[in-house]
Short mmCIF file of C-alpha atoms in Angstrom, two decimals:
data_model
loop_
_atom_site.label_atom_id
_atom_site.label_comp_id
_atom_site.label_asym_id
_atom_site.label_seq_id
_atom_site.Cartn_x
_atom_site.Cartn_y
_atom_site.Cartn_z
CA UNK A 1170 -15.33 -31.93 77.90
CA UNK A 1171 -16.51 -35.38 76.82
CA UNK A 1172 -15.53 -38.36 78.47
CA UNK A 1173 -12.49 -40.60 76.37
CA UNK A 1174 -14.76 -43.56 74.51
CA UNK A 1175 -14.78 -47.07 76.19
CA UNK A 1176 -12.78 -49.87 75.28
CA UNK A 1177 -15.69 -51.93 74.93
CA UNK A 1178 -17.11 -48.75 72.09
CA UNK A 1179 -14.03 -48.76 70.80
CA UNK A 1180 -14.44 -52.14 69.98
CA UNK A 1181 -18.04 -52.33 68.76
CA UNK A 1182 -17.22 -49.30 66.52
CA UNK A 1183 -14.27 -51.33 65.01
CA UNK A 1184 -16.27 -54.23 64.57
CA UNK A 1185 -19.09 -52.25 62.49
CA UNK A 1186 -16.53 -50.42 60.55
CA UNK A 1187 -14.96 -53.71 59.68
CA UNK A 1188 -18.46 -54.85 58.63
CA UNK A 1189 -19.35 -51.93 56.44
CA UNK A 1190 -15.94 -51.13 54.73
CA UNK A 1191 -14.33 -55.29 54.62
CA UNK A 1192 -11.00 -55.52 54.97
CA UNK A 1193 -7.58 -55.68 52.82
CA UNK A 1194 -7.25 -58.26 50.42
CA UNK A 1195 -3.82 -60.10 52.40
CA UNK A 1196 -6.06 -60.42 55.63
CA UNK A 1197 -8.55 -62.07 53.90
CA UNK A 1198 -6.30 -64.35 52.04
CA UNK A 1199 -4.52 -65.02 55.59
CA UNK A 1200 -8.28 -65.38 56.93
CA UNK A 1201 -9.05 -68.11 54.50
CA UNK A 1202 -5.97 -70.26 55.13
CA UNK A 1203 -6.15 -70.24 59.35
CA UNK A 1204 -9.83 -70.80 59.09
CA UNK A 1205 -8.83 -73.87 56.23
CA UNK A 1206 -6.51 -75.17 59.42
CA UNK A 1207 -8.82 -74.91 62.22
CA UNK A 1208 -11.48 -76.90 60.92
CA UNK A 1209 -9.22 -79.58 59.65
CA UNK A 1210 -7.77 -79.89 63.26
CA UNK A 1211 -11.53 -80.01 64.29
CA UNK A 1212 -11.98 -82.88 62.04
CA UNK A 1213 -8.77 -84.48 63.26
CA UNK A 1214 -10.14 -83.94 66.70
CA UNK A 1215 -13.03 -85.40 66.31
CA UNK A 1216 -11.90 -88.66 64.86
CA UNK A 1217 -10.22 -89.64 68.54
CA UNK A 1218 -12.35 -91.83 70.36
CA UNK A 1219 -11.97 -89.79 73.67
CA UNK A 1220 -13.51 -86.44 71.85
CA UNK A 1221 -16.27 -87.94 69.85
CA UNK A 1222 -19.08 -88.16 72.16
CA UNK A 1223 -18.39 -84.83 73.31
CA UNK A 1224 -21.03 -83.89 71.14
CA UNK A 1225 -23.80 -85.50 73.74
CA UNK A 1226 -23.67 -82.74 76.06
CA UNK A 1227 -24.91 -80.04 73.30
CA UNK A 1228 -28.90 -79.63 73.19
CA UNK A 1229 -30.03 -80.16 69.74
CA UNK A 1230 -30.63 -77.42 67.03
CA UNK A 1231 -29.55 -76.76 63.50
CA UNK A 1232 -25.83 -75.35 63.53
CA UNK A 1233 -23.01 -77.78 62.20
CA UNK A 1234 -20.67 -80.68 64.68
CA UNK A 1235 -17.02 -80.72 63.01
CA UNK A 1236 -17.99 -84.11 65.13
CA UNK A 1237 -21.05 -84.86 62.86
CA UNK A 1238 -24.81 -83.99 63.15
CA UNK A 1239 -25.79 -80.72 65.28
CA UNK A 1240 -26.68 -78.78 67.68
CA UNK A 1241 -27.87 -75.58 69.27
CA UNK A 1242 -26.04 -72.31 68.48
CA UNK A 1243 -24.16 -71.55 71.47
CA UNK A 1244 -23.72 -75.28 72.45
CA UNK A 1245 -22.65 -76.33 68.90
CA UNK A 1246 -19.63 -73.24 69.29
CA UNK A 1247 -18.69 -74.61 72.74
CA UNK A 1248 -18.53 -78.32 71.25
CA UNK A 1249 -16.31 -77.30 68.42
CA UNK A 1250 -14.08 -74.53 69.74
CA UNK A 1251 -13.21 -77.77 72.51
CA UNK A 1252 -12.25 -79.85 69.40
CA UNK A 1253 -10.39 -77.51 67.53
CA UNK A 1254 -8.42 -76.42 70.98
CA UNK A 1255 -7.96 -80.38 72.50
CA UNK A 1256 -5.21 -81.47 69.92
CA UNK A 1257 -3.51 -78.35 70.61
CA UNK A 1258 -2.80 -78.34 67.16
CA UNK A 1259 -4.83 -75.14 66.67
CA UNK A 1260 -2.97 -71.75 64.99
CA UNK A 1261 -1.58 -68.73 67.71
CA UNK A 1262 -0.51 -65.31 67.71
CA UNK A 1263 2.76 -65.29 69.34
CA UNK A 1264 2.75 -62.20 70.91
CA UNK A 1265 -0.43 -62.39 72.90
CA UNK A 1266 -0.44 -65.94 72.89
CA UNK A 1267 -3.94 -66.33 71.40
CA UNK A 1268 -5.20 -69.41 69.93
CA UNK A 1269 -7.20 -67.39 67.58
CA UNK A 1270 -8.85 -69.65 65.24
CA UNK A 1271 -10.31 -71.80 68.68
CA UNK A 1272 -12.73 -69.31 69.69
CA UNK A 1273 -13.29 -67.36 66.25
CA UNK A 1274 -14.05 -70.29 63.81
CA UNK A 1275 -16.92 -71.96 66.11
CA UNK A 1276 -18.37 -68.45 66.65
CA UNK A 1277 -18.29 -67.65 63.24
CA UNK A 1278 -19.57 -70.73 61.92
CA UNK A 1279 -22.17 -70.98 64.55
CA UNK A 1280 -23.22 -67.67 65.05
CA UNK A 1281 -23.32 -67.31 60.77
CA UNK A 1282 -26.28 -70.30 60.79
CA UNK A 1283 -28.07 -68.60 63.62
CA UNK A 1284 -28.37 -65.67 61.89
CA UNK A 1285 -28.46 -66.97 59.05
CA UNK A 1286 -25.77 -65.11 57.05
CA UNK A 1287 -23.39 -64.57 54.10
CA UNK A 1288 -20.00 -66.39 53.84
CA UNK A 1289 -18.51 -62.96 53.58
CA UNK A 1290 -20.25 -62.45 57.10
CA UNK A 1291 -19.26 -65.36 58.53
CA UNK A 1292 -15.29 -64.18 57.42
CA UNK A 1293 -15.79 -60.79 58.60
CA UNK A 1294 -16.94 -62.36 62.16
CA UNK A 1295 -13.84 -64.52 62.53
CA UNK A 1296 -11.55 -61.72 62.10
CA UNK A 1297 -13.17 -59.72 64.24
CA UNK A 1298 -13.19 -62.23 66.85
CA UNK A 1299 -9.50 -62.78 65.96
CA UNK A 1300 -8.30 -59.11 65.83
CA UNK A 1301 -9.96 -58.17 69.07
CA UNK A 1302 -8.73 -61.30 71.16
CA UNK A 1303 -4.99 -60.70 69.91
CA UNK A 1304 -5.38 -56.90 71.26
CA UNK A 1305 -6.40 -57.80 74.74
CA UNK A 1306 -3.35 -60.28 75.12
CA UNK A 1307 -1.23 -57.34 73.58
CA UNK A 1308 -2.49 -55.43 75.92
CA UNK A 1309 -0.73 -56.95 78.63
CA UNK A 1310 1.68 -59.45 77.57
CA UNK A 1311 1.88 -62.30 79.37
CA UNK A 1312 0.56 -60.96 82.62
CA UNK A 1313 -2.77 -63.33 82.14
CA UNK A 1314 -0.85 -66.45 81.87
CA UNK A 1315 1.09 -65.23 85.44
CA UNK A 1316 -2.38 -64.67 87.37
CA UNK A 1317 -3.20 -68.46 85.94
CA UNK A 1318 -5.41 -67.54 83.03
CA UNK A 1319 -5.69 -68.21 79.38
CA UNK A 1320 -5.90 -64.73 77.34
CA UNK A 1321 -8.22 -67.25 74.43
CA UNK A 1322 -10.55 -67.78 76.74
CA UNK A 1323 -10.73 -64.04 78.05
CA UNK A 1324 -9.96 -61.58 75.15
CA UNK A 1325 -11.70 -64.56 73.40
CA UNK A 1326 -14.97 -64.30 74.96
CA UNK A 1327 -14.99 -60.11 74.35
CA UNK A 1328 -14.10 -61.12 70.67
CA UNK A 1329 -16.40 -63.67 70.06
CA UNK A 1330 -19.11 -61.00 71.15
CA UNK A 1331 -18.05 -58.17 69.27
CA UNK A 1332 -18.36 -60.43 66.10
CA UNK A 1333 -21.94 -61.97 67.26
CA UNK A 1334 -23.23 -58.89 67.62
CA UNK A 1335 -22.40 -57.45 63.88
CA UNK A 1336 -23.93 -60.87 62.42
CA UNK A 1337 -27.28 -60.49 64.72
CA UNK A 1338 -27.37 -56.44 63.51
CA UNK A 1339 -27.27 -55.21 66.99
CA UNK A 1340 -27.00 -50.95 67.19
CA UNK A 1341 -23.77 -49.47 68.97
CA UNK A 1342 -25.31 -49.52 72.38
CA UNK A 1343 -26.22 -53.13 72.34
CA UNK A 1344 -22.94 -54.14 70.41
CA UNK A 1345 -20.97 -52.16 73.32
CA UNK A 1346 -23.33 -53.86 76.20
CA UNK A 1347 -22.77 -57.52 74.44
CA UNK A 1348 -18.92 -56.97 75.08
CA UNK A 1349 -19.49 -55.70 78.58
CA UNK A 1350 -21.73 -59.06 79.30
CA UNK A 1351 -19.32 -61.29 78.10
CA UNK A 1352 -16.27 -59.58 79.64
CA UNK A 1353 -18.44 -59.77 82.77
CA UNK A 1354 -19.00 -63.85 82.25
CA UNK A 1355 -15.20 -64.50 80.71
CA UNK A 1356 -12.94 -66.84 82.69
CA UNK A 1357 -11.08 -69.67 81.87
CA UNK A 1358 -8.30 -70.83 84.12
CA UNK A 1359 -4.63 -72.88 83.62
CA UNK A 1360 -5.48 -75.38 86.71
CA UNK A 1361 -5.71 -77.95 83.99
CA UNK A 1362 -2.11 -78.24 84.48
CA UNK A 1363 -2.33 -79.14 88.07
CA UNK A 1364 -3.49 -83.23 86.66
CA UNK A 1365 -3.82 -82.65 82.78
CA UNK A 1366 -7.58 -82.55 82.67
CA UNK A 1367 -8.84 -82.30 79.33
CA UNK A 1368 -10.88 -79.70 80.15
CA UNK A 1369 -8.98 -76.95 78.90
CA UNK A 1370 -10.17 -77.53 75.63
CA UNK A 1371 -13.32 -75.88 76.50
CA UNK A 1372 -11.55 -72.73 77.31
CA UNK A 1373 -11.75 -71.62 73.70
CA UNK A 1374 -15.22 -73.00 73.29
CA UNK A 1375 -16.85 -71.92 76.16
CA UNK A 1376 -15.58 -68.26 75.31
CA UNK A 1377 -17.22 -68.61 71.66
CA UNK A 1378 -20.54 -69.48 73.35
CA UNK A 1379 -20.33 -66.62 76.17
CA UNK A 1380 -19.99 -63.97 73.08
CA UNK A 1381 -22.84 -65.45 71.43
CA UNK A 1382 -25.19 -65.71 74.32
CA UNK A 1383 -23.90 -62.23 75.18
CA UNK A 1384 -25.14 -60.93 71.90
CA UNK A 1385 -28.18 -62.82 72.25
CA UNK A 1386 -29.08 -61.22 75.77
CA UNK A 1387 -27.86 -57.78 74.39
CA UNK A 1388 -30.59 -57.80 71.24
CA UNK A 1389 -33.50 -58.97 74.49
CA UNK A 1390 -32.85 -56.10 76.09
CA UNK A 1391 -29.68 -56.30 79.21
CA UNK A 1392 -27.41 -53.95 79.38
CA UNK A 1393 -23.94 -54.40 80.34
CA UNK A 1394 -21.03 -52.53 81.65
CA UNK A 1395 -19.29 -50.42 79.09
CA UNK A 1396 -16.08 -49.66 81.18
CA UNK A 1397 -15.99 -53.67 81.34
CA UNK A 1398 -12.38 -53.81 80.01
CA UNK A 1399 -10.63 -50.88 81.59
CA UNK A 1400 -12.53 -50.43 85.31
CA UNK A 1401 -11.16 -50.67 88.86
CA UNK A 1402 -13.55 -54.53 88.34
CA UNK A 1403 -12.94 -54.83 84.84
CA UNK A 1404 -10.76 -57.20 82.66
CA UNK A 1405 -7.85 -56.18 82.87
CA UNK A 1406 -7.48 -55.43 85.86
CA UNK A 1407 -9.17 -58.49 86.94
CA UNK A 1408 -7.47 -61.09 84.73
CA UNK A 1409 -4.24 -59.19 84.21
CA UNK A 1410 -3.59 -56.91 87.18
CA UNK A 1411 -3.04 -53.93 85.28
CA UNK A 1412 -4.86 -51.75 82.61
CA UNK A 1413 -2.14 -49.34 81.67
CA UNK A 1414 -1.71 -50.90 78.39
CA UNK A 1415 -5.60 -51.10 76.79
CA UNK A 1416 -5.32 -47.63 75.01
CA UNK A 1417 -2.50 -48.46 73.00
CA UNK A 1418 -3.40 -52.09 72.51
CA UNK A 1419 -6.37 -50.90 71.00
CA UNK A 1420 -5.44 -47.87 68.72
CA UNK A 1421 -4.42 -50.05 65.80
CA UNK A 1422 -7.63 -51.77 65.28
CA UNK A 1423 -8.75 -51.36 61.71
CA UNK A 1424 -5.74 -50.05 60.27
CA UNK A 1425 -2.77 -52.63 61.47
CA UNK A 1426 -4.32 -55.82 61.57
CA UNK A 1427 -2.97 -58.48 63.47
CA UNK A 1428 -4.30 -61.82 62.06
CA UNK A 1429 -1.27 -62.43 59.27
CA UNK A 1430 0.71 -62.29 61.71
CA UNK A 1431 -0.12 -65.45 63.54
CA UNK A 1432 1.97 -69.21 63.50
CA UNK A 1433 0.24 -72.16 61.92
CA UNK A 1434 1.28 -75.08 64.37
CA UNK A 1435 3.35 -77.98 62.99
CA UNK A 1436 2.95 -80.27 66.04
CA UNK A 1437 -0.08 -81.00 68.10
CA UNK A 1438 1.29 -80.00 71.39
CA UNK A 1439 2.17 -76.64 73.52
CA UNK A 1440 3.49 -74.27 71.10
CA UNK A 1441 6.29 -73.40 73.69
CA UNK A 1442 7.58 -77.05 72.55
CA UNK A 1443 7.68 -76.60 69.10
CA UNK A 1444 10.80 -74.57 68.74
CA UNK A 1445 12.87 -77.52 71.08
CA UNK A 1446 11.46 -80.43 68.48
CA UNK A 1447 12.86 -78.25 65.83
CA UNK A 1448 16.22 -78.54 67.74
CA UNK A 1449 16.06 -81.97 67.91
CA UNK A 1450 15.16 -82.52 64.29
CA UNK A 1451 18.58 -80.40 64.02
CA UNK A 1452 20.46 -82.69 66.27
CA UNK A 1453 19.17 -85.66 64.78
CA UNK A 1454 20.27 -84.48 61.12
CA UNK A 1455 23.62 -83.87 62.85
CA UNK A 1456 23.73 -88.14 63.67
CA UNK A 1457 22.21 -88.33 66.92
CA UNK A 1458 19.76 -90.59 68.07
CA UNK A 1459 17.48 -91.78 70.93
CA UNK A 1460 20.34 -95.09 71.76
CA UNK A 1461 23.10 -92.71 71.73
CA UNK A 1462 21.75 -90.13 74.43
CA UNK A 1463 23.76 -89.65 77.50
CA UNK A 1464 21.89 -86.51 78.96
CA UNK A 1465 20.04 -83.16 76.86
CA UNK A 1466 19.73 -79.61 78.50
CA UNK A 1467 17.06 -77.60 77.22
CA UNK A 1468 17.44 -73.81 77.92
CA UNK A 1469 13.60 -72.55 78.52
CA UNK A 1470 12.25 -69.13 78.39
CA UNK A 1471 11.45 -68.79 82.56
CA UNK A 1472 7.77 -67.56 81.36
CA UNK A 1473 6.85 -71.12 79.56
CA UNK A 1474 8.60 -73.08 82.14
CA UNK A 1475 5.68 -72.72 84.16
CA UNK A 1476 3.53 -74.44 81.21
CA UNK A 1477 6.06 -77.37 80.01
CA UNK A 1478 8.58 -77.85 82.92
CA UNK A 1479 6.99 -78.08 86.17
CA UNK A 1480 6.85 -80.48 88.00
CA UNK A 1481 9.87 -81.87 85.61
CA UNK A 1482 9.20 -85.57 86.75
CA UNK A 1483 5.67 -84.99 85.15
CA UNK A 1484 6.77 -83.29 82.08
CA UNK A 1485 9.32 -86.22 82.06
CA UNK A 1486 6.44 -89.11 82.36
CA UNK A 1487 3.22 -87.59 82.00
CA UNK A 1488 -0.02 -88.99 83.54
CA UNK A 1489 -1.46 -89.70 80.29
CA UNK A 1490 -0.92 -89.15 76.81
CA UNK A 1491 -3.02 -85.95 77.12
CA UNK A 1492 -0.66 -84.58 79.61
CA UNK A 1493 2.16 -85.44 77.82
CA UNK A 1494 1.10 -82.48 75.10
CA UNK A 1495 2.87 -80.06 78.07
CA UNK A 1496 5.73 -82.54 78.52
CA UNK A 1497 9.11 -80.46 77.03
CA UNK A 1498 11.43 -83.64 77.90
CA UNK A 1499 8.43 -86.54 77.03
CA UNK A 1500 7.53 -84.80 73.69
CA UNK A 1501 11.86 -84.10 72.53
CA UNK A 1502 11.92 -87.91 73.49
CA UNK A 1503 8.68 -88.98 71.24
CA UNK A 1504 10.95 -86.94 68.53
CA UNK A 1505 13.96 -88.94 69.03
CA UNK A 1506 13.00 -92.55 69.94
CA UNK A 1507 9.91 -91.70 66.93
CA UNK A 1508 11.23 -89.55 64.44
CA UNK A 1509 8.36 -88.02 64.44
CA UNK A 1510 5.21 -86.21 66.57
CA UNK A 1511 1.82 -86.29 65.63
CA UNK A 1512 -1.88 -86.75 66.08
CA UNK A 1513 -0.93 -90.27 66.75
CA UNK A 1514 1.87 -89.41 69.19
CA UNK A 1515 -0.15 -88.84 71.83
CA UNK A 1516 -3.27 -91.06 71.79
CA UNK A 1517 -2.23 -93.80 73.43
CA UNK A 1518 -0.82 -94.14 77.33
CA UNK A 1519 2.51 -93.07 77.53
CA UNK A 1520 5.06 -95.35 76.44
CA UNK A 1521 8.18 -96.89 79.42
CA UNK A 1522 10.74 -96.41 75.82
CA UNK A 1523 9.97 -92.56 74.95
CA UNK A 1524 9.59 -91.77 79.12
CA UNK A 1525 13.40 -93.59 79.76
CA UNK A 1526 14.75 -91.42 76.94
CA UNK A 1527 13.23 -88.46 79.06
CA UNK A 1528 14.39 -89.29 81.84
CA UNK A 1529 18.15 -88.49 80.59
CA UNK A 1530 16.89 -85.08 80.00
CA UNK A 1531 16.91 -81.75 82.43
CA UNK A 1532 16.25 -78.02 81.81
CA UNK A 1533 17.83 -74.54 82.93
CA UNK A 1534 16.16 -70.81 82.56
CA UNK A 1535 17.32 -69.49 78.92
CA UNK A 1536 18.88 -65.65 79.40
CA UNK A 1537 17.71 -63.23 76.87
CA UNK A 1538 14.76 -64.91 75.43
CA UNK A 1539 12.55 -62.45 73.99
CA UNK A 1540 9.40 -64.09 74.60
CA UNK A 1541 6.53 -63.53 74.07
CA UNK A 1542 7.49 -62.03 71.15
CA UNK A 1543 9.01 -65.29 69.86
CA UNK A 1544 9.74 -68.68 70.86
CA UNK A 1545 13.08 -70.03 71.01
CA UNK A 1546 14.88 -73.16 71.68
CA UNK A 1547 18.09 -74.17 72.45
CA UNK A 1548 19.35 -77.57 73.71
CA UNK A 1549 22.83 -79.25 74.40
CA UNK A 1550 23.89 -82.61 75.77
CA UNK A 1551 26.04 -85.06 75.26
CA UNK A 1552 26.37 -88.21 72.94
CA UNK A 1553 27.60 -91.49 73.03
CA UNK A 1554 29.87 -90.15 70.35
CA UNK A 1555 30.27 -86.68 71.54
CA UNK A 1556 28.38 -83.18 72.64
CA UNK A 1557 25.88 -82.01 70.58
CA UNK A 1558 23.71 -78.34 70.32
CA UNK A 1559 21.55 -77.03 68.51
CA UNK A 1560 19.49 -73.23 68.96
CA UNK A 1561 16.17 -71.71 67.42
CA UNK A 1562 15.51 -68.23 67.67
CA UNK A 1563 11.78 -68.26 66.32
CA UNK A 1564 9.37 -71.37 66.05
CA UNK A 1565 8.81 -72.38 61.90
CA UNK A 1566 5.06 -71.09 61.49
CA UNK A 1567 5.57 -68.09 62.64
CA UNK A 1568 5.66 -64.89 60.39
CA UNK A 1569 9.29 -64.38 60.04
CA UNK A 1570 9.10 -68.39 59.87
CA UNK A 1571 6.68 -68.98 57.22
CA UNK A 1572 4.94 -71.73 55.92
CA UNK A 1573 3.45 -71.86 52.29
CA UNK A 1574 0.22 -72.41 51.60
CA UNK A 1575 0.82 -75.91 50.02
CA UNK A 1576 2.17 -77.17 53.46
CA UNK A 1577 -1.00 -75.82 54.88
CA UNK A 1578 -3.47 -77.38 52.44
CA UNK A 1579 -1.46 -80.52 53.04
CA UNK A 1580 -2.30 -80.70 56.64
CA UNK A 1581 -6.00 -80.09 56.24
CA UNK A 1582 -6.04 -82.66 53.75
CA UNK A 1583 -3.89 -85.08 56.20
CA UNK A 1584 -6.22 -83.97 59.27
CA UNK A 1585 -9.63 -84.10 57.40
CA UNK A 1586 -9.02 -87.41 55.99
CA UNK A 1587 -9.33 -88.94 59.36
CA UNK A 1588 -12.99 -88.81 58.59
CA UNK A 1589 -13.76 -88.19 55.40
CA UNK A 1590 -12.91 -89.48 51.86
CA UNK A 1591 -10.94 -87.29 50.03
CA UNK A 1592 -13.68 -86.21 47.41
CA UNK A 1593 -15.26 -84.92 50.67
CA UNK A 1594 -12.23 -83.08 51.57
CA UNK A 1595 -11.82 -81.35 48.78
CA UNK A 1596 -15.33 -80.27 48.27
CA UNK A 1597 -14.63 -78.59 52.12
CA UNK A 1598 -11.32 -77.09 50.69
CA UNK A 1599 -13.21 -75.66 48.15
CA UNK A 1600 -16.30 -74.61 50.27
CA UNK A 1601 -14.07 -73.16 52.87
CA UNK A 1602 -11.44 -71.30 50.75
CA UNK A 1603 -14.41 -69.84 49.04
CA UNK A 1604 -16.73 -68.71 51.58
CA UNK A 1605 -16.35 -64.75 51.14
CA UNK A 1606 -18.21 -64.69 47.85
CA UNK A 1607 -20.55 -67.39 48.93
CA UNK A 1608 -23.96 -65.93 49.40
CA UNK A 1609 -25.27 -68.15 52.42
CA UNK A 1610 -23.48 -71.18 54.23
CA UNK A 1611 -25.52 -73.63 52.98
CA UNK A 1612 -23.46 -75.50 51.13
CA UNK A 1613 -20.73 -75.46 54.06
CA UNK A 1614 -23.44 -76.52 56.56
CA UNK A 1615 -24.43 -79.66 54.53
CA UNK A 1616 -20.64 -80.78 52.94
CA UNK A 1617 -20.31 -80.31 57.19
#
């Protein structure tokens, strides 16, 4: 009797199916639009001050900077997956909490001018990369985020190689040994939260370079494990503490697909926030405002509290206006005292007016939550003319939540603009929406 197939062959074999056969017509269409998004928040990204010269630490080469100029392969993916990830602005699948479009879009741009390949290549690569991060995160639902790890930066890694390694042509032994190098080499911790460093923007980035130098080491010749993902060592027992759940994570691939299913992000902070600046919005349409608040409880789902309530006198006045991105009672205040959160929102130090407004603000565990499978809000408090509530059961962006496309077209636009004219933008609009019957990236790579 034969031995059952390896994740990691599993995966390979998925990947080279979805090579040879493509895939259906609404996944590409949804493949299109979150790519659109993720290069727009790049752009956006890039145009802060404080992310710019991020672009010095990359050796030179030929692949494309969302900052400007370029850079080598693997170093070019880790500069832009960081700039897509940094606003956290960037798209996620809400049931594994993946940031997708972070780790896929770098490798797939990057990885596509290595080669050099077609634009329907470089689409086929970021679903791939997409498909296969979501089912490690579904594989054992928040259990990553508990042991203090981001599942983007781990499933992403494994992704990111099974894609590299269909664009570089590697056979199924050296597809299956690129994913067991990169699981071997993925990491990517939460201890950013510990002082806000910025450097869990390079989670996402880091993981698109591991899968391409994995790929790269695979085609010279190293093996890796191909039990990487389900071993006594492996992944997930590793990074999650328990592999029970691979088999069925993974039985889907190819046939339910994953990537429609993920929430564009309306705000550029923690998506756990989202859903309580919704309520806000609702309070606010209901009369209240920041002058009138006498004190706001916000009923959290216990598993994000980790993320955007503790310490509460941080989340209250962050150390910096990076920090404040995981602040649940600093960004509701920006809402109130701003009408409004944006790019802009949290750029500068933050502000004595939106922290005092905070300050009037506490949390308690919400019962029945249902996350991860969605993210809901609900606050109450009291006004200078009377209580107020208001209550969210699933963040807007989501798929039973949708946004149209206009609204996402609209956001690139807004987010590219920060550095370039608009004829430039929509020559990228163009470029990107029509990469799949594009025949190389050439044009991309120079509008770029």
């Amino acid at each position: 009797m034969s031995a059952p197939m390896t994740g990691a062959a599993r995966i390979a074999d998925f990947a080279a199916a979805t090579f040879a056969d493509g895939v259906p017509d609404h996944v590409l269409e949804a493949a299109q639009l979150h790519l659109l998004d993720a290069i727009g928040v790049g752009f956006a990204s890039a145009s802060l001050p404080e992310n710019a010269g991020w672009a010095a630490a990359a050796a030179a080469g030929s692949a494309s900077l969302l900052s400007g100029g370029t850079a080598e392969a693997g170093a070019a993916a880790m500069i832009n997956g960081a700039l897509i990830h940094a606003l956290e602005y960037d798209d996620t699948h809400i049931g594994s909490v993946v940031h997708g479009s972070a780790v896929a879009a770098p490798l797939a741009l990057a990885v596509a001018q290595l080669a050099p390949a077609s634009g329907r290549d470089l689409m086929l690569a970021y679903i791939v990369a997409w498909e296969v991060a979501i089912r490690i995160g579904l594989a054992a639902p928040g259990a990553f985020q508990a042991r203090g790890f981001q599942v983007t930066s781990v499933g992403g890694a494994i992704g990111a190689a099974a894609a590299a390694g269909q664009i570089i042509s590697l056979d199924r032994a050296r597809a299956t040994s690129a994913i067991g190098i990169a699981g071997g080499q993925a990491s990517g911790t939460l201890a950013f939260l510990a002082d806000g460093a910025m450097s869990k923007a390079l989670n996402p980035g880091w993981a698109a370079r591991t899968g391409i130098e994995a790929a790269r080491l695979a085609a010279a010749g190293m093996t890796g494990p191909a039990s990487i993902l389900e071993s006594g060592f492996g992944v997930m027992t590793s990074f999650a503490g328990d592999a029970s759940g691979l088999a069925a994570a993974l039985d889907g691939l190819g046939q339910d697909w994953q990537l429609p299913q993920a929430a564009f992000k309306l705000y550029p902070c923690c998506h756990y926030i989202h859903p309580f600046l919704e309520a806000i919005e609702q309070a606010m349409a209901e009369g209240l405002r920041a002058d009138d608040l006498v004190s706001l409880t916000a009923f959290v789902p216990p598993p994000a509290a980790p993320l955007i309530c503790e310490p509460w006198a941080r989340r209250q006045a962050p150390i910096s206006g990076y920090d404040g991105k995981w602040g649940l009672a600093y960004a509701m205040a920006l809402m109130l005292v701003d009408g409004r959160v944006d790019v802009d929102s949290f750029t500068s130090h933050p502000r004595a007016d939106v922290v005092a407004v905070a300050q009037r603000m506490t949390w308690a565990p919400m019962p029945d939550h249902g996350f991860p499978r969605r993210f809901a809000a609900r606050i109450e408090g009291m006004g200078k003319k009377g209580p107020f509530k208001a209550a969210l059961h699933q963040v807007l962006g989501a798929p039973d939540r949708p946004v149209n496309t206009a609204a996402i077209r609209a956001k690139f636009a807004s987010n590219a603009t920060r550095r370039f004219e608009a004829m430039r933008v929509a020559q990228l609009e163009e470029a990107i929406l029509g990469l799949v019957s594009a025949p190389d990236i050439a044009a991309l790579g120079r509008l770029l």
